[in-house]
CSV table of C-alpha atoms in Angstrom, one decimal:
chain,number,residue,atom,x,y,z
A,3,UNK,CA,-3.2,57.6,2.8
A,4,UNK,CA,-1.5,60.5,4.5
A,5,UNK,CA,-2.6,59.2,8.0
A,6,UNK,CA,-1.2,55.9,6.9
A,7,UNK,CA,2.2,57.7,6.0
A,8,UNK,CA,2.1,59.5,9.3
A,9,UNK,CA,1.8,56.0,11.0
A,10,UNK,CA,4.6,54.7,8.8
A,11,UNK,CA,6.8,57.4,9.9
A,12,UNK,CA,5.9,56.9,13.6
A,13,UNK,CA,6.7,53.3,13.0
A,14,UNK,CA,10.0,53.4,11.5
A,15,UNK,CA,11.4,55.9,14.1
A,16,UNK,CA,9.6,54.6,17.1
A,17,UNK,CA,10.6,57.3,19.6
A,18,UNK,CA,8.5,57.9,22.7
A,19,UNK,CA,6.9,60.9,21.2
A,20,UNK,CA,6.2,59.1,18.0
A,21,UNK,CA,4.6,56.3,19.5
A,22,UNK,CA,2.3,58.4,21.6
A,23,UNK,CA,1.6,60.2,18.5
A,24,UNK,CA,0.7,57.1,16.6
A,25,UNK,CA,-1.5,55.8,19.4
A,26,UNK,CA,-3.3,59.3,19.7
A,27,UNK,CA,-4.1,58.8,16.0
A,28,UNK,CA,-5.4,55.2,16.3
A,29,UNK,CA,-7.4,56.3,19.2
A,30,UNK,CA,-9.1,58.9,17.1
A,31,UNK,CA,-9.5,56.9,13.9
A,32,UNK,CA,-10.1,53.3,15.0
A,33,UNK,CA,-10.2,52.1,11.4
A,34,UNK,CA,-6.6,52.6,11.2
A,35,UNK,CA,-5.8,50.2,14.2
A,36,UNK,CA,-5.5,47.2,12.1
A,37,UNK,CA,-3.1,48.8,9.7
A,38,UNK,CA,-1.2,50.0,12.5
A,39,UNK,CA,-0.8,47.0,14.3
A,40,UNK,CA,0.1,44.8,11.5
A,41,UNK,CA,2.8,47.0,10.3
A,42,UNK,CA,4.5,46.6,13.9
A,43,UNK,CA,7.1,44.2,14.6
A,44,UNK,CA,9.4,46.1,17.1
A,45,UNK,CA,9.3,45.0,20.9
A,46,UNK,CA,9.6,48.7,21.8
A,47,UNK,CA,5.9,49.1,21.4
A,48,UNK,CA,4.7,46.4,23.4
A,49,UNK,CA,4.5,48.4,26.7
A,50,UNK,CA,2.2,51.3,24.9
A,51,UNK,CA,0.1,48.6,23.0
A,52,UNK,CA,-0.6,46.9,26.4
A,53,UNK,CA,-1.2,50.0,28.4
A,54,UNK,CA,-3.6,51.0,25.7
A,55,UNK,CA,-5.7,47.9,25.8
A,56,UNK,CA,-4.8,46.0,22.7
A,57,UNK,CA,-4.3,42.7,24.3
A,58,UNK,CA,-7.6,43.1,26.3
A,59,UNK,CA,-9.6,39.9,26.2
A,60,UNK,CA,-12.7,41.9,25.1
A,61,UNK,CA,-11.3,42.1,21.9
A,62,UNK,CA,-11.0,38.4,21.3
A,63,UNK,CA,-13.0,37.6,18.1
A,64,UNK,CA,-15.6,35.1,17.8
A,65,UNK,CA,-16.3,32.7,15.0
A,66,UNK,CA,-18.8,34.0,12.9
A,67,UNK,CA,-21.4,31.5,11.3
A,68,UNK,CA,-22.4,32.1,7.7
A,69,UNK,CA,-25.3,30.5,6.0
A,70,UNK,CA,-24.8,29.7,2.6
A,71,UNK,CA,-26.3,27.7,-0.2
A,72,UNK,CA,-23.2,25.2,0.5
A,73,UNK,CA,-24.5,24.9,3.9
A,74,UNK,CA,-23.2,26.6,7.3
A,75,UNK,CA,-19.9,27.9,7.1
A,76,UNK,CA,-17.5,29.3,9.9
A,77,UNK,CA,-15.2,31.9,9.7
A,78,UNK,CA,-12.4,32.5,12.1
A,79,UNK,CA,-11.4,36.3,12.3
A,80,UNK,CA,-8.0,37.2,12.8
A,81,UNK,CA,-6.7,39.4,15.7
A,82,UNK,CA,-3.9,41.9,14.8
A,83,UNK,CA,-2.4,42.4,18.2
A,84,UNK,CA,-1.8,38.6,18.6
A,85,UNK,CA,0.0,38.7,15.2
A,86,UNK,CA,2.2,41.5,16.9
A,87,UNK,CA,2.9,39.1,19.7
A,88,UNK,CA,3.8,36.3,17.4
A,89,UNK,CA,6.4,38.8,16.0
A,90,UNK,CA,8.0,39.7,19.3
A,91,UNK,CA,7.4,36.6,21.3
A,92,UNK,CA,10.9,35.1,20.5
A,93,UNK,CA,12.9,38.2,21.7
A,94,UNK,CA,10.8,38.9,24.9
A,95,UNK,CA,12.9,38.5,28.1
A,96,UNK,CA,12.2,39.0,31.8
A,97,UNK,CA,9.0,40.8,32.8
A,98,UNK,CA,8.1,41.5,29.2
A,99,UNK,CA,8.0,37.6,28.6
A,100,UNK,CA,6.3,37.2,31.8
A,101,UNK,CA,3.6,39.7,30.8
A,102,UNK,CA,3.0,38.2,27.4
A,103,UNK,CA,2.5,34.8,29.1
A,104,UNK,CA,0.1,36.4,31.3
A,105,UNK,CA,-1.7,38.0,28.3
A,106,UNK,CA,-1.9,34.4,26.5
A,107,UNK,CA,-3.4,32.8,29.8
A,108,UNK,CA,-5.9,35.7,30.1
A,109,UNK,CA,-7.1,35.5,26.5
A,110,UNK,CA,-7.5,31.7,26.9
A,111,UNK,CA,-9.3,31.8,30.2
A,112,UNK,CA,-11.7,34.4,29.0
A,113,UNK,CA,-12.3,32.5,25.7
A,114,UNK,CA,-13.1,29.3,27.7
A,115,UNK,CA,-15.5,31.4,30.1
A,116,UNK,CA,-17.2,33.0,26.8
A,117,UNK,CA,-17.2,29.7,24.9
A,118,UNK,CA,-15.1,31.2,22.1
A,119,UNK,CA,-13.5,28.6,20.0
A,120,UNK,CA,-11.7,30.5,17.3
A,121,UNK,CA,-9.0,28.6,16.0
A,122,UNK,CA,-7.1,31.2,14.7
A,123,UNK,CA,-6.7,32.7,18.0
A,124,UNK,CA,-5.5,29.1,19.5
A,125,UNK,CA,-3.0,29.1,16.6
A,126,UNK,CA,-1.6,32.6,17.5
A,127,UNK,CA,-1.5,32.0,21.1
A,128,UNK,CA,0.3,28.6,20.4
A,129,UNK,CA,2.7,30.3,18.3
A,130,UNK,CA,3.5,33.1,21.1
A,131,UNK,CA,3.8,30.5,23.8
A,132,UNK,CA,6.1,28.4,21.7
A,133,UNK,CA,8.5,31.1,21.4
A,134,UNK,CA,8.6,32.6,24.9
A,135,UNK,CA,11.5,31.7,27.3
A,136,UNK,CA,10.9,28.5,29.1
A,137,UNK,CA,11.1,29.7,32.4
A,138,UNK,CA,7.8,31.7,32.0
A,139,UNK,CA,5.8,28.5,31.3
A,140,UNK,CA,4.2,26.3,33.9
A,141,UNK,CA,2.7,22.7,33.8
A,142,UNK,CA,-0.6,24.7,34.0
A,143,UNK,CA,0.0,26.1,30.5
A,144,UNK,CA,-0.5,22.4,29.0
A,145,UNK,CA,-3.8,22.2,30.5
A,146,UNK,CA,-4.5,25.4,28.6
A,147,UNK,CA,-3.1,23.8,25.6
A,148,UNK,CA,-5.3,20.8,25.8
A,149,UNK,CA,-8.3,23.2,25.7
A,150,UNK,CA,-7.2,24.9,22.4
A,151,UNK,CA,-6.8,21.3,21.1
A,152,UNK,CA,-9.9,19.8,22.0
A,153,UNK,CA,-12.3,22.7,20.3
A,154,UNK,CA,-14.8,21.6,17.8
A,155,UNK,CA,-12.5,22.7,14.8
A,156,UNK,CA,-9.5,21.0,13.4
A,157,UNK,CA,-6.5,21.6,15.5
A,158,UNK,CA,-3.8,20.4,13.5
A,159,UNK,CA,-2.1,23.8,12.9
A,160,UNK,CA,-2.2,24.7,16.7
A,161,UNK,CA,-0.8,21.1,17.3
A,162,UNK,CA,1.9,21.5,14.8
A,163,UNK,CA,3.1,24.8,16.1
A,164,UNK,CA,3.6,23.4,19.6
A,165,UNK,CA,4.9,20.1,18.5
A,166,UNK,CA,7.4,21.3,16.1
A,167,UNK,CA,8.6,24.5,17.9
A,168,UNK,CA,7.9,24.3,21.5
A,169,UNK,CA,8.4,20.3,22.2
A,170,UNK,CA,12.0,20.4,20.9
A,171,UNK,CA,12.9,23.5,22.9
A,172,UNK,CA,11.6,21.7,26.1
A,173,UNK,CA,13.5,18.8,25.2
A,174,UNK,CA,16.8,20.6,24.6
A,175,UNK,CA,16.4,22.3,27.8
A,176,UNK,CA,18.7,21.2,30.6
A,177,UNK,CA,16.1,21.6,33.3
A,178,UNK,CA,14.2,18.3,34.4
A,179,UNK,CA,11.1,20.6,34.8
A,180,UNK,CA,10.8,21.3,31.1
A,181,UNK,CA,11.3,17.5,30.1
A,182,UNK,CA,8.2,16.9,32.4
A,183,UNK,CA,6.2,19.4,30.4
A,184,UNK,CA,7.4,17.8,27.2
A,185,UNK,CA,5.8,14.7,28.5
A,186,UNK,CA,2.7,16.5,29.3
A,187,UNK,CA,2.5,18.1,25.8
A,188,UNK,CA,3.1,14.9,23.9
A,189,UNK,CA,0.3,13.2,26.2
A,190,UNK,CA,-1.9,16.3,24.9
A,191,UNK,CA,-0.9,16.2,21.5
A,192,UNK,CA,-1.5,12.6,21.1
A,193,UNK,CA,-5.1,12.6,22.7
A,194,UNK,CA,-7.7,10.7,20.9
A,195,UNK,CA,-11.0,12.4,20.1
A,196,UNK,CA,-13.8,11.3,22.2
A,197,UNK,CA,-16.6,9.5,20.3
A,198,UNK,CA,-19.2,11.8,18.8
A,199,UNK,CA,-16.9,14.8,19.3
A,200,UNK,CA,-16.8,16.8,16.1
A,201,UNK,CA,-13.6,17.7,14.2
B,14,UNK,CA,-6.9,2.0,9.5
B,15,UNK,CA,-7.9,2.6,13.1
B,16,UNK,CA,-11.3,3.7,13.6
B,17,UNK,CA,-9.9,6.1,16.4
B,18,UNK,CA,-9.7,9.8,15.5
B,19,UNK,CA,-6.8,11.8,17.1
B,20,UNK,CA,-7.2,15.6,18.1
B,21,UNK,CA,-4.3,15.6,15.5
B,22,UNK,CA,-4.5,13.9,12.2
B,23,UNK,CA,-1.9,11.2,12.1
B,24,UNK,CA,0.2,13.1,9.5
B,25,UNK,CA,0.5,15.9,12.0
B,26,UNK,CA,1.3,13.6,15.1
B,27,UNK,CA,3.9,12.1,13.1
B,28,UNK,CA,5.4,15.3,12.1
B,29,UNK,CA,5.5,16.2,15.7
B,30,UNK,CA,6.7,12.9,17.2
B,31,UNK,CA,9.0,11.6,14.8
B,32,UNK,CA,11.9,14.3,15.5
B,33,UNK,CA,11.4,14.3,19.3
B,34,UNK,CA,10.5,10.8,20.4
B,35,UNK,CA,14.1,9.5,20.8
B,36,UNK,CA,15.2,12.5,22.7
B,37,UNK,CA,11.8,12.3,24.7
B,38,UNK,CA,12.9,8.6,25.7
B,39,UNK,CA,16.4,9.9,26.6
B,40,UNK,CA,15.1,12.6,28.9
B,41,UNK,CA,12.3,10.9,30.5
B,42,UNK,CA,12.8,7.1,30.4
B,43,UNK,CA,10.1,4.9,31.2
B,44,UNK,CA,7.6,7.4,31.7
B,45,UNK,CA,7.9,8.5,28.1
B,46,UNK,CA,7.8,4.9,26.7
B,47,UNK,CA,4.8,4.1,29.0
B,48,UNK,CA,2.8,7.2,27.8
B,49,UNK,CA,3.4,6.4,24.1
B,50,UNK,CA,2.7,2.9,24.6
B,51,UNK,CA,-0.5,3.4,26.4
B,52,UNK,CA,-1.6,5.9,23.8
B,53,UNK,CA,-0.8,3.1,20.9
B,54,UNK,CA,-2.9,0.8,22.8
B,55,UNK,CA,-5.7,3.1,23.3
B,56,UNK,CA,-5.6,3.3,19.4
B,57,UNK,CA,-5.2,-0.3,18.8
B,58,UNK,CA,-8.2,-1.3,21.2
B,59,UNK,CA,-8.0,-4.8,23.0
B,60,UNK,CA,-5.3,-7.3,23.0
B,61,UNK,CA,-7.5,-9.1,20.6
B,62,UNK,CA,-7.4,-6.4,18.4
B,63,UNK,CA,-3.7,-6.5,18.0
B,64,UNK,CA,-3.6,-10.1,16.8
B,65,UNK,CA,-2.9,-9.0,13.1
B,66,UNK,CA,-0.5,-5.9,13.8
B,67,UNK,CA,1.8,-7.3,11.1
B,68,UNK,CA,-0.9,-6.2,8.5
B,69,UNK,CA,-0.7,-2.8,9.2
B,70,UNK,CA,2.9,-2.7,10.5
B,71,UNK,CA,5.1,-5.4,8.6
B,72,UNK,CA,8.2,-4.6,10.4
B,73,UNK,CA,9.0,-2.6,13.4
B,74,UNK,CA,12.2,-0.7,11.6
B,75,UNK,CA,11.0,1.9,9.0
B,76,UNK,CA,9.8,-0.1,6.1
B,77,UNK,CA,9.0,0.6,2.5
B,78,UNK,CA,6.2,-1.7,2.6
B,79,UNK,CA,4.5,-0.5,5.6
B,80,UNK,CA,0.8,-0.1,4.1
B,81,UNK,CA,-0.6,2.4,6.5
B,82,UNK,CA,1.8,5.3,7.0
B,83,UNK,CA,-0.9,7.8,7.8
B,84,UNK,CA,-2.3,5.5,10.4
B,85,UNK,CA,-2.0,7.0,13.9
B,86,UNK,CA,-1.0,3.5,15.2
B,87,UNK,CA,2.2,3.4,12.7
B,88,UNK,CA,3.0,7.0,13.9
B,89,UNK,CA,2.6,5.8,17.5
B,90,UNK,CA,4.9,2.4,17.0
B,91,UNK,CA,7.5,4.7,15.5
B,92,UNK,CA,7.4,6.9,18.5
B,93,UNK,CA,7.4,4.1,21.1
B,94,UNK,CA,10.3,2.5,19.3
B,95,UNK,CA,12.1,5.6,19.2
B,96,UNK,CA,11.5,6.6,22.6
B,97,UNK,CA,12.5,3.1,23.8
B,98,UNK,CA,15.8,3.2,21.8
B,99,UNK,CA,16.3,6.7,23.3
B,100,UNK,CA,15.8,5.3,26.9
B,101,UNK,CA,17.8,2.1,26.6
B,102,UNK,CA,21.0,3.7,24.6
B,103,UNK,CA,22.9,3.3,28.1
B,104,UNK,CA,22.6,0.5,30.0
B,105,UNK,CA,21.0,0.6,33.6
B,106,UNK,CA,18.3,-1.4,35.6
B,107,UNK,CA,15.8,1.2,34.4
B,108,UNK,CA,16.7,0.4,30.7
B,109,UNK,CA,16.2,-3.2,31.4
B,110,UNK,CA,12.9,-2.6,33.2
B,111,UNK,CA,11.8,-0.5,30.2
B,112,UNK,CA,12.4,-3.5,27.8
B,113,UNK,CA,11.1,-6.1,29.8
B,114,UNK,CA,7.6,-3.9,30.0
B,115,UNK,CA,7.6,-4.1,26.4
B,116,UNK,CA,8.6,-7.8,26.2
B,117,UNK,CA,6.0,-8.8,28.6
B,118,UNK,CA,3.3,-6.6,27.3
B,119,UNK,CA,0.0,-8.7,26.2
B,120,UNK,CA,-0.1,-6.6,23.1
B,121,UNK,CA,2.2,-8.4,20.3
B,122,UNK,CA,3.0,-5.1,19.0
B,123,UNK,CA,4.6,-3.8,21.9
B,124,UNK,CA,6.3,-7.2,22.3
B,125,UNK,CA,7.8,-6.9,18.8
B,126,UNK,CA,9.0,-3.4,19.7
B,127,UNK,CA,10.7,-4.9,22.6
B,128,UNK,CA,12.5,-7.7,20.5
B,129,UNK,CA,13.6,-4.9,18.0
B,130,UNK,CA,15.2,-2.8,20.8
B,131,UNK,CA,16.9,-6.0,22.3
B,132,UNK,CA,18.5,-6.4,19.0
B,133,UNK,CA,19.3,-2.8,18.5
B,134,UNK,CA,20.8,-2.4,21.8
B,135,UNK,CA,21.9,-6.0,22.4
B,136,UNK,CA,24.9,-4.8,24.8
B,137,UNK,CA,22.8,-2.6,27.1
B,138,UNK,CA,19.4,-4.5,27.3
B,139,UNK,CA,19.9,-7.7,25.4
B,140,UNK,CA,19.6,-9.8,28.8
B,141,UNK,CA,16.2,-8.8,28.9
B,142,UNK,CA,15.3,-10.7,26.0
B,143,UNK,CA,16.6,-14.1,27.5
B,144,UNK,CA,14.5,-13.3,30.8
B,145,UNK,CA,11.5,-12.7,29.0
B,146,UNK,CA,11.6,-15.1,25.8
B,147,UNK,CA,8.8,-17.4,25.3
B,148,UNK,CA,8.3,-20.3,23.2
B,149,UNK,CA,5.7,-18.4,21.2
B,150,UNK,CA,8.1,-15.9,19.8
B,151,UNK,CA,9.8,-18.8,18.1
B,152,UNK,CA,6.7,-20.4,16.8
B,153,UNK,CA,4.2,-17.5,15.9
B,154,UNK,CA,4.3,-15.4,13.0
B,155,UNK,CA,3.6,-11.9,14.4
B,156,UNK,CA,7.3,-12.3,16.0
B,157,UNK,CA,8.9,-13.9,13.1
B,158,UNK,CA,10.2,-10.7,11.6
B,159,UNK,CA,11.8,-9.2,14.5
B,160,UNK,CA,13.0,-12.6,15.9
B,161,UNK,CA,14.8,-13.2,12.6
B,162,UNK,CA,16.7,-10.1,12.6
B,163,UNK,CA,17.3,-10.2,16.4
B,164,UNK,CA,19.0,-13.5,15.9
B,165,UNK,CA,20.9,-12.1,13.2
B,166,UNK,CA,22.2,-9.0,14.6
B,167,UNK,CA,22.7,-10.2,18.1
B,168,UNK,CA,23.9,-13.9,17.7
B,169,UNK,CA,27.6,-13.4,17.6
B,170,UNK,CA,27.1,-11.6,21.0
B,171,UNK,CA,25.1,-14.3,22.9
B,172,UNK,CA,26.8,-15.4,25.9
B,173,UNK,CA,27.3,-19.2,26.2
B,174,UNK,CA,24.0,-19.5,28.5
B,175,UNK,CA,22.2,-17.4,26.0
B,176,UNK,CA,23.4,-19.5,23.0
B,177,UNK,CA,22.2,-22.5,24.9
B,178,UNK,CA,18.8,-21.0,25.6
B,179,UNK,CA,18.6,-20.1,22.0
B,180,UNK,CA,19.6,-23.7,20.8
B,181,UNK,CA,17.2,-24.9,23.4
B,182,UNK,CA,14.2,-23.0,22.1
B,183,UNK,CA,14.8,-24.3,18.6
B,184,UNK,CA,15.3,-27.7,19.6
B,185,UNK,CA,12.2,-28.1,21.6
B,186,UNK,CA,9.9,-26.3,19.4
B,187,UNK,CA,6.8,-28.3,18.2
B,188,UNK,CA,4.1,-26.8,15.9
B,189,UNK,CA,0.8,-28.2,16.0
B,190,UNK,CA,0.4,-30.1,12.8
B,191,UNK,CA,-2.9,-31.0,11.5
B,192,UNK,CA,-1.2,-33.3,9.1
B,193,UNK,CA,0.5,-35.8,11.3
B,194,UNK,CA,2.4,-37.3,8.3
B,195,UNK,CA,4.3,-34.0,8.1
B,196,UNK,CA,4.8,-33.0,11.7
B,197,UNK,CA,8.4,-33.9,11.4
B,198,UNK,CA,8.8,-32.0,8.2
B,199,UNK,CA,7.2,-28.9,9.6
B,200,UNK,CA,9.2,-28.9,12.9
B,201,UNK,CA,12.5,-29.5,11.1
B,202,UNK,CA,12.0,-27.0,8.3
B,203,UNK,CA,11.1,-24.3,11.0
B,204,UNK,CA,14.1,-25.4,13.1
B,205,UNK,CA,16.2,-24.7,9.9
B,206,UNK,CA,14.7,-21.3,9.5
B,207,UNK,CA,15.5,-20.4,13.0
B,208,UNK,CA,19.1,-21.2,12.7
B,209,UNK,CA,19.5,-19.7,9.3
B,210,UNK,CA,19.7,-16.0,10.7
B,211,UNK,CA,22.8,-17.5,13.0
B,212,UNK,CA,24.4,-19.6,9.9
B,213,UNK,CA,27.5,-18.3,8.7
B,214,UNK,CA,28.2,-16.0,11.6
B,215,UNK,CA,31.0,-18.1,13.0
B,216,UNK,CA,29.6,-20.9,15.2
B,217,UNK,CA,30.7,-24.1,13.5
B,218,UNK,CA,28.3,-26.1,15.4
B,219,UNK,CA,25.3,-24.1,14.5
B,220,UNK,CA,26.3,-24.0,10.8
B,221,UNK,CA,26.7,-27.8,11.1
B,222,UNK,CA,23.1,-28.3,12.5
B,223,UNK,CA,21.6,-26.0,9.9
B,224,UNK,CA,23.4,-27.6,6.9
B,225,UNK,CA,22.1,-31.0,8.0
B,226,UNK,CA,18.6,-29.7,7.9
B,227,UNK,CA,19.4,-28.3,4.7
B,228,UNK,CA,20.5,-31.6,3.3
B,229,UNK,CA,17.6,-33.3,4.9
B,230,UNK,CA,14.7,-30.9,3.7
B,231,UNK,CA,16.6,-29.3,1.0
B,232,UNK,CA,15.7,-26.3,-0.8
B,233,UNK,CA,12.5,-24.5,-1.5
B,234,UNK,CA,12.7,-25.0,-5.0
B,235,UNK,CA,13.1,-28.9,-4.7
B,236,UNK,CA,10.9,-29.6,-1.8
B,237,UNK,CA,8.3,-27.0,-2.4
B,238,UNK,CA,7.9,-26.7,1.3
B,239,UNK,CA,7.9,-23.2,2.5
B,240,UNK,CA,10.9,-22.0,4.4
B,241,UNK,CA,8.6,-19.5,6.3
B,242,UNK,CA,10.8,-16.8,5.4
B,243,UNK,CA,8.5,-14.3,4.1
B,244,UNK,CA,9.0,-12.2,1.0
B,245,UNK,CA,7.2,-9.5,-0.7
B,246,UNK,CA,6.0,-11.7,-3.3
B,247,UNK,CA,5.5,-14.9,-1.4
B,248,UNK,CA,8.0,-17.3,0.1
B,249,UNK,CA,11.5,-17.3,-0.2
B,250,UNK,CA,13.6,-19.8,-1.6
B,251,UNK,CA,16.4,-21.6,0.4
B,252,UNK,CA,19.4,-19.5,1.7
B,253,UNK,CA,22.1,-18.9,-0.6
B,254,UNK,CA,25.8,-19.4,0.6
B,255,UNK,CA,26.0,-16.2,2.5
B,256,UNK,CA,22.8,-15.2,4.1
B,257,UNK,CA,23.8,-11.5,4.8
B,258,UNK,CA,24.8,-11.0,1.3
B,259,UNK,CA,21.9,-11.9,-0.7
B,260,UNK,CA,19.5,-13.1,1.8
B,261,UNK,CA,19.4,-9.9,3.8
B,262,UNK,CA,17.6,-7.4,1.1
B,263,UNK,CA,14.8,-9.5,0.4
B,264,UNK,CA,14.1,-10.1,3.9
B,265,UNK,CA,13.4,-6.6,4.3
B,266,UNK,CA,10.9,-6.7,1.8
B,267,UNK,CA,8.9,-8.8,3.8
B,268,UNK,CA,5.2,-9.0,3.5
B,269,UNK,CA,2.7,-11.4,4.9
B,270,UNK,CA,1.3,-13.8,2.4
B,271,UNK,CA,-2.2,-15.3,2.4
B,272,UNK,CA,-0.7,-18.0,3.9
B,273,UNK,CA,0.7,-16.1,6.8
B,274,UNK,CA,-2.5,-14.6,7.4
B,275,UNK,CA,-4.2,-17.9,8.1
B,276,UNK,CA,-1.5,-19.2,10.1
B,277,UNK,CA,-2.0,-16.3,12.3
B,278,UNK,CA,-5.9,-16.3,12.1
B,279,UNK,CA,-5.6,-19.7,13.9
B,280,UNK,CA,-7.6,-21.2,11.0
B,281,UNK,CA,-6.1,-24.2,11.6
B,282,UNK,CA,-5.4,-25.3,8.1
B,283,UNK,CA,-3.5,-23.2,6.1
B,284,UNK,CA,-4.7,-22.5,2.5
B,285,UNK,CA,-3.4,-24.5,-0.1
B,286,UNK,CA,-0.1,-23.2,-1.3
B,287,UNK,CA,1.3,-25.4,-4.1
B,288,UNK,CA,3.4,-28.1,-2.3
B,289,UNK,CA,3.1,-26.5,1.0
B,290,UNK,CA,2.1,-28.8,4.2
B,291,UNK,CA,-1.1,-28.3,5.8
B,292,UNK,CA,-0.2,-27.2,9.2
B,293,UNK,CA,-1.4,-25.0,12.1
B,294,UNK,CA,0.6,-23.8,15.0
B,295,UNK,CA,-0.2,-23.5,18.7
B,296,UNK,CA,1.6,-21.7,21.3
């Protein structure tokens, strides 16, 4: 509890010295990492967390397969660092927004290569992407979204996040490029699952 | 329900498309309508599979009697409709082209959307209706609901040539009647029903034609022949004195009766409804 209190005081007053102290503590006591990141909601921490590797795709959690009397169950673990990105994405601007978009793409690409299909990760990434400034998005991001939606697990929350938050923003924009992305997004959201594909 | 499964459940698809489809049409025009219409036809299947769209979609407008609100097809009909309304809110050659594309679709559902849009935006795209209109729209039951309301909403804005074209369709229509003895009855009562939505809108000649047919074939209660104006619980009685006041409400509760279903199914003979003529229709 003392250590958590120390983290709390660093978070309440996020000076450079306190941020460094908090990260040093978490490096030495990894069991505090989840508590620490879950307590953050200020963008001032972003650079420190990024430099410390908190958003490195190697941390991207797999879906756990649990055999039980009720059959095979799938448990998708959360990733606190993504929850933090969800918290700050709406306020991100400039280089920070560009970097966050890069993190989203790196995590998605890594998951695709490693065959990770964690719907909680997709949901978080969708939440982050939906709030970023539109000028950091590209048409290729919609291809990434198609991958999130076409996983073997239900994708309703992922789709709803993108359709309810990102789509109206794209359409409210005055940039025709964003209208085109809105079309691509609608095309992705309305896709039919191929026959035999699990849902 | 459609046997196709979307990446999003239809409920969530509706939550996503409902608030944005109109703006998508305003922003992206024909491309937006095309994408949504194509997706709708993927869900429907073949043109043949679209013959009975009125079963799962009783009216193109939002309707309390739509039986499959959670069906992706219903969600996509809303989206195509709203995108088309958004894309045609101002007149342009592109807007006309969008509506013509819908009206000329081999899928009756898309044609119905086109007719609906023409009625809603008659000032901007109504001309497309007359460029594309076919006799089948005036004869076949799948188009009836949209056609009725199109006439009712737009008749007072028909140009002289459009009015003449409308009356031409009405005068020339001929259903294929398996009971030859009742052919005239069927054709004339159908004409009466097509004139009904234009009755009382200020065209004395149309009113007179309509009244003559009413005088000849009478009211539903007395003749027991169907007016083919469908109601939720069967078939309507003949029109009261002012259609828009007391007729419009029951019309909005349209639901096809078993008789309608058989007409559409091309069974040839309608099932026996007390007093109704045995008829079938042809294009």
